[in-house]
Coordinates of C-alpha atoms in Angstrom, one line a residue:
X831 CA -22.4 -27.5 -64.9
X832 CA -21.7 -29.8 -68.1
X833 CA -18.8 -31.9 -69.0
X834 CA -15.4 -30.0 -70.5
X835 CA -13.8 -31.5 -73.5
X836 CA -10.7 -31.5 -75.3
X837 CA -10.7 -33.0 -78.6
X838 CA -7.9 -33.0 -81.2
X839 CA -8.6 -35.3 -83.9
X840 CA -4.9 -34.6 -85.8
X841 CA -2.3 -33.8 -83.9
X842 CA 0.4 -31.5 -85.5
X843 CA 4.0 -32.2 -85.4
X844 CA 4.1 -35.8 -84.7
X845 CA 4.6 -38.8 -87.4
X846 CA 1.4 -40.5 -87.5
X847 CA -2.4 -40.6 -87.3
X848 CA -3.8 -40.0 -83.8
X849 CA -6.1 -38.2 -81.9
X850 CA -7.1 -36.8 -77.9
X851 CA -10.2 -37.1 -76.4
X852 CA -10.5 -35.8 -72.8
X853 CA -13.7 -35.8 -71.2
X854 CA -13.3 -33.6 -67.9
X855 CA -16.2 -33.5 -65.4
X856 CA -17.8 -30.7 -63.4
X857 CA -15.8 -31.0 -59.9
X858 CA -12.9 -31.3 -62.3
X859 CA -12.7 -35.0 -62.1
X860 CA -11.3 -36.8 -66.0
X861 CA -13.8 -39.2 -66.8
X862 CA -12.0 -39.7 -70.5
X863 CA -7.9 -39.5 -71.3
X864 CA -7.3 -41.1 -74.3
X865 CA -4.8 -41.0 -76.7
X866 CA -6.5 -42.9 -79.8
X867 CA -4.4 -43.7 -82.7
X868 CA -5.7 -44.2 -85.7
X869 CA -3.1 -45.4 -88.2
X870 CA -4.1 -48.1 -90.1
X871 CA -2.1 -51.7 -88.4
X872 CA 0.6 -52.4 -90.7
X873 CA 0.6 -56.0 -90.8
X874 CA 3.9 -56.0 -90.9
X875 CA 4.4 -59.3 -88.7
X876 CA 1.5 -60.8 -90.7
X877 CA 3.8 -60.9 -94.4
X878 CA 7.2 -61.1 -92.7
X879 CA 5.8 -65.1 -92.2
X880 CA 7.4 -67.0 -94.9
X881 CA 10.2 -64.8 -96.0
X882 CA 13.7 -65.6 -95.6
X883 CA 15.4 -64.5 -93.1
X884 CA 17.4 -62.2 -94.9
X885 CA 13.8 -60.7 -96.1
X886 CA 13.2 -59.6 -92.5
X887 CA 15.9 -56.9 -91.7
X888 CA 14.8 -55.5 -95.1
X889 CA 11.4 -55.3 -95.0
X890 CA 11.0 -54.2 -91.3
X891 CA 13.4 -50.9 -91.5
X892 CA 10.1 -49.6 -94.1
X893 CA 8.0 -49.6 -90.9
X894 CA 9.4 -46.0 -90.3
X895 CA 11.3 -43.6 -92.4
X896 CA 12.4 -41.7 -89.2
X897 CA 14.0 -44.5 -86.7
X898 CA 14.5 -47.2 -89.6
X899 CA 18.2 -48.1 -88.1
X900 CA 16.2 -49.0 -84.6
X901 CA 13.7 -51.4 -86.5
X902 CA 16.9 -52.8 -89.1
X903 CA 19.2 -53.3 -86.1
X904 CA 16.5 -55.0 -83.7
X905 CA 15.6 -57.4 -86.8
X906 CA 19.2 -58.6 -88.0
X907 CA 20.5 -59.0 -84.0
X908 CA 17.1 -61.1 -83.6
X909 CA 18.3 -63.4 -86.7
X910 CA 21.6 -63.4 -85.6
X911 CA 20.3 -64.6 -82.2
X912 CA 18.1 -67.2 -84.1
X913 CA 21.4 -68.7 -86.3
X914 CA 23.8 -68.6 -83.3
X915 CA 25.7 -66.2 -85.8
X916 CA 28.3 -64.2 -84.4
X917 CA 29.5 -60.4 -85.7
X918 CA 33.1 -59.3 -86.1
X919 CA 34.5 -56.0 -83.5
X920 CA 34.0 -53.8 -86.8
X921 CA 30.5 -55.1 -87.6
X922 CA 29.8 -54.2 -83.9
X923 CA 31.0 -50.6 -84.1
X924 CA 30.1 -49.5 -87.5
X925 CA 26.3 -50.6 -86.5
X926 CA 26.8 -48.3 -83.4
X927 CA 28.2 -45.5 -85.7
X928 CA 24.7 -45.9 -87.6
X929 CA 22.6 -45.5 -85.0
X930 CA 24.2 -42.5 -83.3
X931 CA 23.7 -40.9 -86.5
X932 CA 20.2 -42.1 -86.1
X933 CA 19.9 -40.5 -83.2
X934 CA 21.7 -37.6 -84.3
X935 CA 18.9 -36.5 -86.6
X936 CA 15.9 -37.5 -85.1
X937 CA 17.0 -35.9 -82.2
X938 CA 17.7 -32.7 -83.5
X939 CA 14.4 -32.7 -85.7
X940 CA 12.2 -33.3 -82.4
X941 CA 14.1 -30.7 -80.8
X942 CA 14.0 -27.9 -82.9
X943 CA 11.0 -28.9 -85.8
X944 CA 8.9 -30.3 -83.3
X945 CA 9.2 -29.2 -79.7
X946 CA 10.9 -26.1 -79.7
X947 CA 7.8 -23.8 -81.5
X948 CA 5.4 -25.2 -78.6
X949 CA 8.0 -23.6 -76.2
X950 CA 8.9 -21.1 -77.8
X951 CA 5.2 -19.5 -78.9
X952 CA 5.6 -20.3 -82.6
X953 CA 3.1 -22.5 -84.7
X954 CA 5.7 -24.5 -86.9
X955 CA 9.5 -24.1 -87.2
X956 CA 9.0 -22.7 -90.4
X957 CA 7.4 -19.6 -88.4
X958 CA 10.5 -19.5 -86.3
X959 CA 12.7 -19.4 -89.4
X960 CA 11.1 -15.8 -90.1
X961 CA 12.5 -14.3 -86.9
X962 CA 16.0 -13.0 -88.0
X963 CA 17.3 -13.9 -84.5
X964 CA 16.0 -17.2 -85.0
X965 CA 16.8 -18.6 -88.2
X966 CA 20.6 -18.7 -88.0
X967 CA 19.6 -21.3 -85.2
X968 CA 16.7 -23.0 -87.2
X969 CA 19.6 -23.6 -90.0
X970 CA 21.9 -24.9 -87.9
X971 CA 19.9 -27.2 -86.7
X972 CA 18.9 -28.6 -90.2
X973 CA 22.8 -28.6 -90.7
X974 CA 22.9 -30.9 -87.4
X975 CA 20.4 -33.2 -88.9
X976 CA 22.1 -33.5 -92.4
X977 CA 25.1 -34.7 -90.2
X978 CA 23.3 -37.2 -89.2
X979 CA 21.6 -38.2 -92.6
X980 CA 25.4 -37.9 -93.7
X981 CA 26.5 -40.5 -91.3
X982 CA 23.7 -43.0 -92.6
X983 CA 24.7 -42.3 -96.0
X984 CA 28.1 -43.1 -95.8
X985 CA 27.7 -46.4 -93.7
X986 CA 24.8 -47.8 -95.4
X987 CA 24.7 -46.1 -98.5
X988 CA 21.3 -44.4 -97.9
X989 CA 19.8 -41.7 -95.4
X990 CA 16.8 -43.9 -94.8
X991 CA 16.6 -47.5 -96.4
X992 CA 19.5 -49.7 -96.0
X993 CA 21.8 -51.0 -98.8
X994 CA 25.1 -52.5 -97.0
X995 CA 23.7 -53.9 -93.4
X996 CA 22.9 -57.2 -93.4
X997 CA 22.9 -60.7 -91.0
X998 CA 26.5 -61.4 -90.1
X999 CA 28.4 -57.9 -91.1
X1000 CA 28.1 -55.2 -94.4
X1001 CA 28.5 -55.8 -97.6
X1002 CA 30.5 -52.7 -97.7
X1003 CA 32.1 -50.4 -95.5
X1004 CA 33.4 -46.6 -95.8
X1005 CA 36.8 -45.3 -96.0
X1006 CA 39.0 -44.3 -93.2
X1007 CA 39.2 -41.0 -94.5
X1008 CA 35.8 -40.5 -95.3
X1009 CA 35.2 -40.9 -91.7
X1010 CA 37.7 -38.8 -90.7
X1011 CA 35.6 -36.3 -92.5
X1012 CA 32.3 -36.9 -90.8
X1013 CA 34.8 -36.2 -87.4
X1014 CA 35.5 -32.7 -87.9
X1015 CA 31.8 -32.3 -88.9
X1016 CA 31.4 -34.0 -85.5
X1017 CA 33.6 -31.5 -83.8
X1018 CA 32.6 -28.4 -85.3
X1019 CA 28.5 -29.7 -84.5
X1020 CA 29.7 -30.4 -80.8
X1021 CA 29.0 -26.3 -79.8
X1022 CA 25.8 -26.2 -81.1
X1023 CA 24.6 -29.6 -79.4
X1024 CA 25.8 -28.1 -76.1
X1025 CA 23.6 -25.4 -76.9
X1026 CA 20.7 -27.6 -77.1
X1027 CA 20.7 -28.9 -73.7
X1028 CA 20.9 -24.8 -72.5
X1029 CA 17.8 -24.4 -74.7
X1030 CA 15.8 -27.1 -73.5
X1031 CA 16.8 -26.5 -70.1
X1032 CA 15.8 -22.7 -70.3
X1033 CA 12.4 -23.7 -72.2
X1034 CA 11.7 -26.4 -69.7
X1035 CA 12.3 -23.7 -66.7
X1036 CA 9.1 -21.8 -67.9
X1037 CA 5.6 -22.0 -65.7
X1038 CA 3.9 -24.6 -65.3
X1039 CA 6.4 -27.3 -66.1
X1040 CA 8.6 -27.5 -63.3
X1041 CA 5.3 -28.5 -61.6
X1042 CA 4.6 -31.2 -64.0
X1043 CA 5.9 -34.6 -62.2
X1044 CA 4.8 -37.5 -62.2
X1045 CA 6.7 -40.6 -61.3
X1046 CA 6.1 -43.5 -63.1
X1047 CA 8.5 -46.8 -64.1
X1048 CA 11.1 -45.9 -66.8
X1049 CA 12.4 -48.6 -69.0
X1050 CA 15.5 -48.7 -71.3
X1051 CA 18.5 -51.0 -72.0
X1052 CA 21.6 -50.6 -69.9
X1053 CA 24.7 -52.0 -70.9
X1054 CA 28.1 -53.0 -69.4
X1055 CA 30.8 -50.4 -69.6
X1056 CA 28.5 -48.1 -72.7
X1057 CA 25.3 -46.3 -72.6
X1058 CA 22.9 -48.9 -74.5
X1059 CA 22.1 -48.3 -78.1
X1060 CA 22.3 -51.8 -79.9
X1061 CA 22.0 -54.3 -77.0
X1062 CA 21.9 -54.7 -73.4
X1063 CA 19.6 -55.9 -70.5
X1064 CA 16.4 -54.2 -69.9
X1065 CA 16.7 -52.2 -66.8
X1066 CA 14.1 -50.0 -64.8
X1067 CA 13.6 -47.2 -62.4
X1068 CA 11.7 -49.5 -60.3
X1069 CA 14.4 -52.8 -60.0
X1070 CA 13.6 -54.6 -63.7
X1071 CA 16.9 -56.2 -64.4
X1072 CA 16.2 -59.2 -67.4
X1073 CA 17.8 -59.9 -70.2
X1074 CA 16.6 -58.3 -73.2
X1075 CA 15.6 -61.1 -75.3
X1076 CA 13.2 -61.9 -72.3
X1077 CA 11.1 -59.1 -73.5
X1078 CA 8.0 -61.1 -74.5
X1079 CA 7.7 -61.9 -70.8
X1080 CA 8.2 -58.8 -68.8
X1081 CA 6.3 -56.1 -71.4
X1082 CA 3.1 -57.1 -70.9
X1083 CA 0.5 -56.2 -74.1
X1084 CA -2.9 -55.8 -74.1
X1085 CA -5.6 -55.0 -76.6
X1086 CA -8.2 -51.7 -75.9
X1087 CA -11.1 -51.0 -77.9
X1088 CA -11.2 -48.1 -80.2
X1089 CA -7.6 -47.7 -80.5
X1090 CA -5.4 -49.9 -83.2
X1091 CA -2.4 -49.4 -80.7
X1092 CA -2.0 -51.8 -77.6
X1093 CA -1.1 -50.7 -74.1
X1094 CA 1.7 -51.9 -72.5
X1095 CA 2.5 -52.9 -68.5
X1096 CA 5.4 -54.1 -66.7
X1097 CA 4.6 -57.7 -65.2
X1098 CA 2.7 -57.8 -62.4
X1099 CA 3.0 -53.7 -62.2
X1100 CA 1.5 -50.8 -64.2
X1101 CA 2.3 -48.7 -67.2
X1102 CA 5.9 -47.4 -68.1
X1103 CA 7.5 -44.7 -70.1
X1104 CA 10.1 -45.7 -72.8
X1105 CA 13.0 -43.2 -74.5
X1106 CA 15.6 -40.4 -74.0
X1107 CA 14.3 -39.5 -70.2
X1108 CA 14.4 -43.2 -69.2
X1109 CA 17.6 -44.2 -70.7
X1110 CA 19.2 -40.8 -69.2
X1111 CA 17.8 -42.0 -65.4
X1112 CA 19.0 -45.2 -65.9
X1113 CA 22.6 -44.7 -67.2
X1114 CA 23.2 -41.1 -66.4
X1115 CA 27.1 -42.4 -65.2
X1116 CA 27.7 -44.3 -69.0
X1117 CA 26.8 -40.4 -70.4
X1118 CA 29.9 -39.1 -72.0
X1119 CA 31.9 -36.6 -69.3
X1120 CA 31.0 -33.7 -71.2
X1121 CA 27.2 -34.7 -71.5
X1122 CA 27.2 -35.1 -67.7
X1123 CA 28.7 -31.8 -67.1
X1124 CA 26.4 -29.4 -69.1
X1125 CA 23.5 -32.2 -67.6
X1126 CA 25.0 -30.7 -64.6
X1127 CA 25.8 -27.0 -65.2
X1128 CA 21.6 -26.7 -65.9
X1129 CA 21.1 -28.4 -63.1
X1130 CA 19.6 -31.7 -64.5
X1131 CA 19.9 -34.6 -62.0
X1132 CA 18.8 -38.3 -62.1
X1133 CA 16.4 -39.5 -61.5
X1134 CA 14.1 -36.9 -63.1
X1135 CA 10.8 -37.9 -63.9
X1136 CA 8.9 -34.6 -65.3
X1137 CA 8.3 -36.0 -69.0
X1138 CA 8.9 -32.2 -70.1
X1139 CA 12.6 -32.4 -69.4
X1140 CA 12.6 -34.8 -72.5
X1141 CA 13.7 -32.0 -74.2
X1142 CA 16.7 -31.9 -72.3
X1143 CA 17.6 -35.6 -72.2
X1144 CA 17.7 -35.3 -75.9
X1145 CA 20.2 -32.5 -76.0
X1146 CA 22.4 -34.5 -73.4
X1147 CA 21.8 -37.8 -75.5
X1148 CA 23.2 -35.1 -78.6
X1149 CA 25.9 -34.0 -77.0
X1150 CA 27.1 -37.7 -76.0
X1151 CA 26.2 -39.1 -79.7
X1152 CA 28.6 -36.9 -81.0
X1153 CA 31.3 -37.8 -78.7
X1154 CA 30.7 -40.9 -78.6
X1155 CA 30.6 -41.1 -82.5
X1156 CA 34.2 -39.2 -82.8
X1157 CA 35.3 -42.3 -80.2
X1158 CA 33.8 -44.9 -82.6
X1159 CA 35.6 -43.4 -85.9
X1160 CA 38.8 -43.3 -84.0
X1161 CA 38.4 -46.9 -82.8
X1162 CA 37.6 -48.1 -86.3
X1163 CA 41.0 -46.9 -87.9
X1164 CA 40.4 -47.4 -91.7
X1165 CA 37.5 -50.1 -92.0
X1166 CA 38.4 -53.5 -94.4
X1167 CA 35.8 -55.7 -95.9
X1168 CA 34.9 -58.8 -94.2
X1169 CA 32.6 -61.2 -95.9
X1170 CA 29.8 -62.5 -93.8
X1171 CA 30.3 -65.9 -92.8
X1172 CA 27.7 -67.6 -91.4
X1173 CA 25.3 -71.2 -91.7
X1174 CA 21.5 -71.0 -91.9
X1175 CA 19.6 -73.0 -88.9
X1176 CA 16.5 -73.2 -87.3
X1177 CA 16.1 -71.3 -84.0
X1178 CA 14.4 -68.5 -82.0
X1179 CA 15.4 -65.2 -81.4
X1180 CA 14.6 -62.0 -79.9
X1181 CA 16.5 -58.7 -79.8
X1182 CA 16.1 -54.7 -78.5
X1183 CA 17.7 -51.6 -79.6
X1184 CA 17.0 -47.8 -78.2
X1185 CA 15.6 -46.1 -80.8
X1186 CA 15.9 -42.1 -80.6
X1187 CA 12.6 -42.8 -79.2
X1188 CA 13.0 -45.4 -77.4
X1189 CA 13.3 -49.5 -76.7
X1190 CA 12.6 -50.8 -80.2
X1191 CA 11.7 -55.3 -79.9
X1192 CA 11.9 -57.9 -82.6
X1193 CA 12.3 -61.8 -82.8
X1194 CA 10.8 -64.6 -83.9
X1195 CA 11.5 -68.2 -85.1
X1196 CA 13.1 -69.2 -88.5
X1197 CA 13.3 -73.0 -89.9
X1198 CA 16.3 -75.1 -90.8
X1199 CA 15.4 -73.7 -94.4
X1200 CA 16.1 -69.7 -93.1
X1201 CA 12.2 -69.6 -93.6
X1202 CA 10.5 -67.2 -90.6
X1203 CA 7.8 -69.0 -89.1
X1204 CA 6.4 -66.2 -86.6
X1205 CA 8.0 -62.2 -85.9
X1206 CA 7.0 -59.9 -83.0
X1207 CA 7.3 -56.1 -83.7
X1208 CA 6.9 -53.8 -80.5
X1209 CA 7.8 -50.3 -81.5
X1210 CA 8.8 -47.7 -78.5
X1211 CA 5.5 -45.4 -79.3
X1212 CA 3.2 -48.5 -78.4
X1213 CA 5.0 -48.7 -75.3
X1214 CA 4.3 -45.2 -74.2
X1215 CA 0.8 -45.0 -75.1
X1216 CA -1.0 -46.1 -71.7
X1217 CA 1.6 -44.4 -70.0
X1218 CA 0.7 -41.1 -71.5
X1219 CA -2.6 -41.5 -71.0
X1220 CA -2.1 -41.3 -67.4
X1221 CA -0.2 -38.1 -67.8
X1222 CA -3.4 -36.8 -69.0
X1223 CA -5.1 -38.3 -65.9
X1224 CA -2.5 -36.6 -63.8
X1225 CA -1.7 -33.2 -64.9
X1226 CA -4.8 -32.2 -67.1
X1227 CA -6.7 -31.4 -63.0
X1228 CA -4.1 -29.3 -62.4
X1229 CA -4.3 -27.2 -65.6
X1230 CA -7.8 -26.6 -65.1
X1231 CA -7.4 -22.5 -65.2
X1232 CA -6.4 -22.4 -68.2
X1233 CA -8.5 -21.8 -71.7
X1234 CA -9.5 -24.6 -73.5
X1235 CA -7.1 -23.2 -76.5
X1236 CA -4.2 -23.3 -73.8
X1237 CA -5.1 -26.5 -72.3
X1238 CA -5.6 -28.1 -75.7
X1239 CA -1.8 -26.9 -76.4
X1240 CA -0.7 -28.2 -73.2
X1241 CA -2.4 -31.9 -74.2
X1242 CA -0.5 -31.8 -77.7
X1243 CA 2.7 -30.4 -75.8
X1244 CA 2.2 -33.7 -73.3
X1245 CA 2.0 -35.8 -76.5
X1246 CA 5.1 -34.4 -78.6
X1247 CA 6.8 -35.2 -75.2
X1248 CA 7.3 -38.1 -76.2
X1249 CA 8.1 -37.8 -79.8
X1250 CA 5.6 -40.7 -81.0
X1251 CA 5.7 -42.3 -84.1
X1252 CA 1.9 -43.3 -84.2
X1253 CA 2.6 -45.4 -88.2
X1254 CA 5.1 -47.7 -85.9
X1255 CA 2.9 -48.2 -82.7
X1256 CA 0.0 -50.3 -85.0
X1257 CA -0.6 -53.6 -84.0
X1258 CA -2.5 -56.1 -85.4
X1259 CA -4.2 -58.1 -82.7
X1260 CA -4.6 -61.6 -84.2
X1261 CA -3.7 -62.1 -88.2
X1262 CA -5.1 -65.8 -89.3
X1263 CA -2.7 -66.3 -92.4
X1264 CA -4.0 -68.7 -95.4
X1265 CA -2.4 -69.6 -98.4
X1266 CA -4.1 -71.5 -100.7
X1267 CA -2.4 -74.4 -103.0

């Protein structure tokens, strides 16, 4: 008998470049899982040396034009952290309101444009949009997501790019009462996001994922009193319990060949997943009470470690965005300006924010001029790329009955699991920077 491949050398529905390449044997053995992505490295953390410090929260949110606010936020706290510069209450819960909104749309997008064909037996959302039951769901989703590109708008003047966010506050902030607006948006959204969960709960129900389990080390932040978003300590399944900014030291990188993407290890232990399922295992009391109750009522329960149910922790992590978001616009009252007040120093500084997708890391070390001297980028997709190649390990055996058109599906289906963003995960190995006088 000869060797049984699976090779997909673009993957659909998934930001990126990136491939699979599973080489299974004749006894059903894998003697290849790899998930190779291809994107070109970015050199991001290459040019970022010698800007100012302002330069970096700037330049870094252009890494991704779907989790920007993860990549913006983790850049300016990591200054902050450098400068010793402290943020004002409001600063603190108007950055929050950004990233839920974030989170708002990029959830909703994987969901419903990404996911939900695979489950549902549809080849794009687009496909779905022609079944007449269908489509009054498929726009209201898109509704959902221009909520969220609303909220990002009104904050920081732009769905994707910044304008107003910057080291030490905004440079402006929104009205009371055009927040007030984006609440009842909020509200009248919150059926709909309940909804979700039932979807992905129903969807997730189907043969063979219930089988599908295997339990690995999941990472997020955790934070005192709140689910994590913009701060926290990073926290794990399997007893991690450090201080973010100790990050460099405890999410361990290494190079592979053939791949421009690193793997990543927890010290001293093995690979780890990153994203909406981890940070729902590890702070599944900080959910908002209704996000625990419809977690409940489909009878999710923590900790849960099939990676299909990621579909579900999104819809939960929906449902608590919006009510957390309504909480956040109540707290802030009618927003005033603050200037940024702050003193430029030399220092070192490292910072990490859950992206939709999961823990996004930056920090680095700027002069007494404001002048960064190094920066280290870790996106959540680079995180999760080891780790999902022993998901193929694992489940591809057990899948072995099926055609190669259907396990080929399942291998893409593994993949969109985890909602990658294959432009972030490059990483350039070694840059050796000249500049000549």
């Amino acid at each position: 008998m000869s060797d049984r491949r699976i090779f997909v050398d673009y993957i659909a529905r998934t930001e990126g470049d990136g491939a699979i390449d599973i080489v299974i044997g004749p006894n059903g053995e894998i003697k290849k899982a790899r998930w190779e992505v291809w994107e070109p490295p970015r050199f991001f953390e290459a040019f970022l040396v010698g800007r100012k410090y302002d330069e970096i929260p700037e330049m870094v949110q252009r890494i991704c034009g779907i989790c920007p606010h993860g990549h913006h936020l983790a850049a300016v706290r990591a200054v902050e952290r450098a400068m010793g510069v402290k943020v004002s209450r409001q600063t603190t819960l108007l950055r929050e309101l950004l990233h839920y909104g974030d989170w708002i749309q990029s959830h909703t997008l994987h969901v419903y444009c990404l996911a939900a064909p695979d489950y549902l037996g549809y080849e794009s959302v687009l496909a779905m949009a022609g079944n007449e039951e269908l489509l009054p769901v498929v726009k209201q989703a898109l509704s959902l997501k221009r909520l969220g590109n609303d909220m990002s708008v009104l904050i920081q003047g732009n769905e994707i790019q910044n304008r107003t966010s910057v080291v030490g506050g905004f440079t402006a902030v929104p009205s009371g009462s055009e927040l007030r607006k984006i609440k009842e948006r909020l509200k009248e959204a919150k059926d709909f996001a309940v909804a979700t969960v039932r979807l992905g709960a129903k969807v997730a129900s189907q043969d063979p994922y219930p089988q599908l389990v295997r339990k690995c080390e999941h990472v997020s932040l955790r934070e005192e009193g709140k689910y994590p978003i913009n701060g926290g300590r990073l926290v794990s399944t399997e007893g991690l319990n450090v201080p973010d900014w100790e990050y460099p030291e405890w999410l361990i990188e290494k190079h592979v060949p053939g791949c421009n993407c690193k793997h990543a290890i927890v010290k001293g232990r093995d690979s780890f997943l990153v994203g909406p399922l981890a940070r729902v295992n590890n702070n599944f009391d900080l959910l908002s009470k209704d996000a625990q109750a419809i977690a409940k009522e489909v009878g999710f329960t923590v900790p849960d470690f099939n990676p299909f149910h990621s579909i579900i922790a999104r819809g939960i992590e929906l449902v608590h965005a919006i009510d957390t978001a309504m909480e956040l616009i109540d707290e802030l009252g009618d927003p005033v300006y603050e200037e940024p007040k702050y003193e430029i120093k030399a220092g070192e500084g490292y910072a990490v924010t859950e992206a939709a997708r999961g823990i996004c890391c930056h920090g680095g070390r700027i002069d007494k001029d404001g002048v960064c001297q190094k920066w280290d980028i870790v996106a959540p997709t680079s995180r999760n790329v080891y780790n999902l190649e022993k998901d193929f390990e694992y489940f591809v055996p057990k899948l072995l009955n099926l055609s190669d058109e259907e396990l080929t599906l399942k291998c893409e289906m593994m993949i969109r699991n985890y909602d990658p963003c294959q432009s972030c995960a490059t990483h350039s190995i070694k840059v050796n920077l000249r500049r000549e006088a």
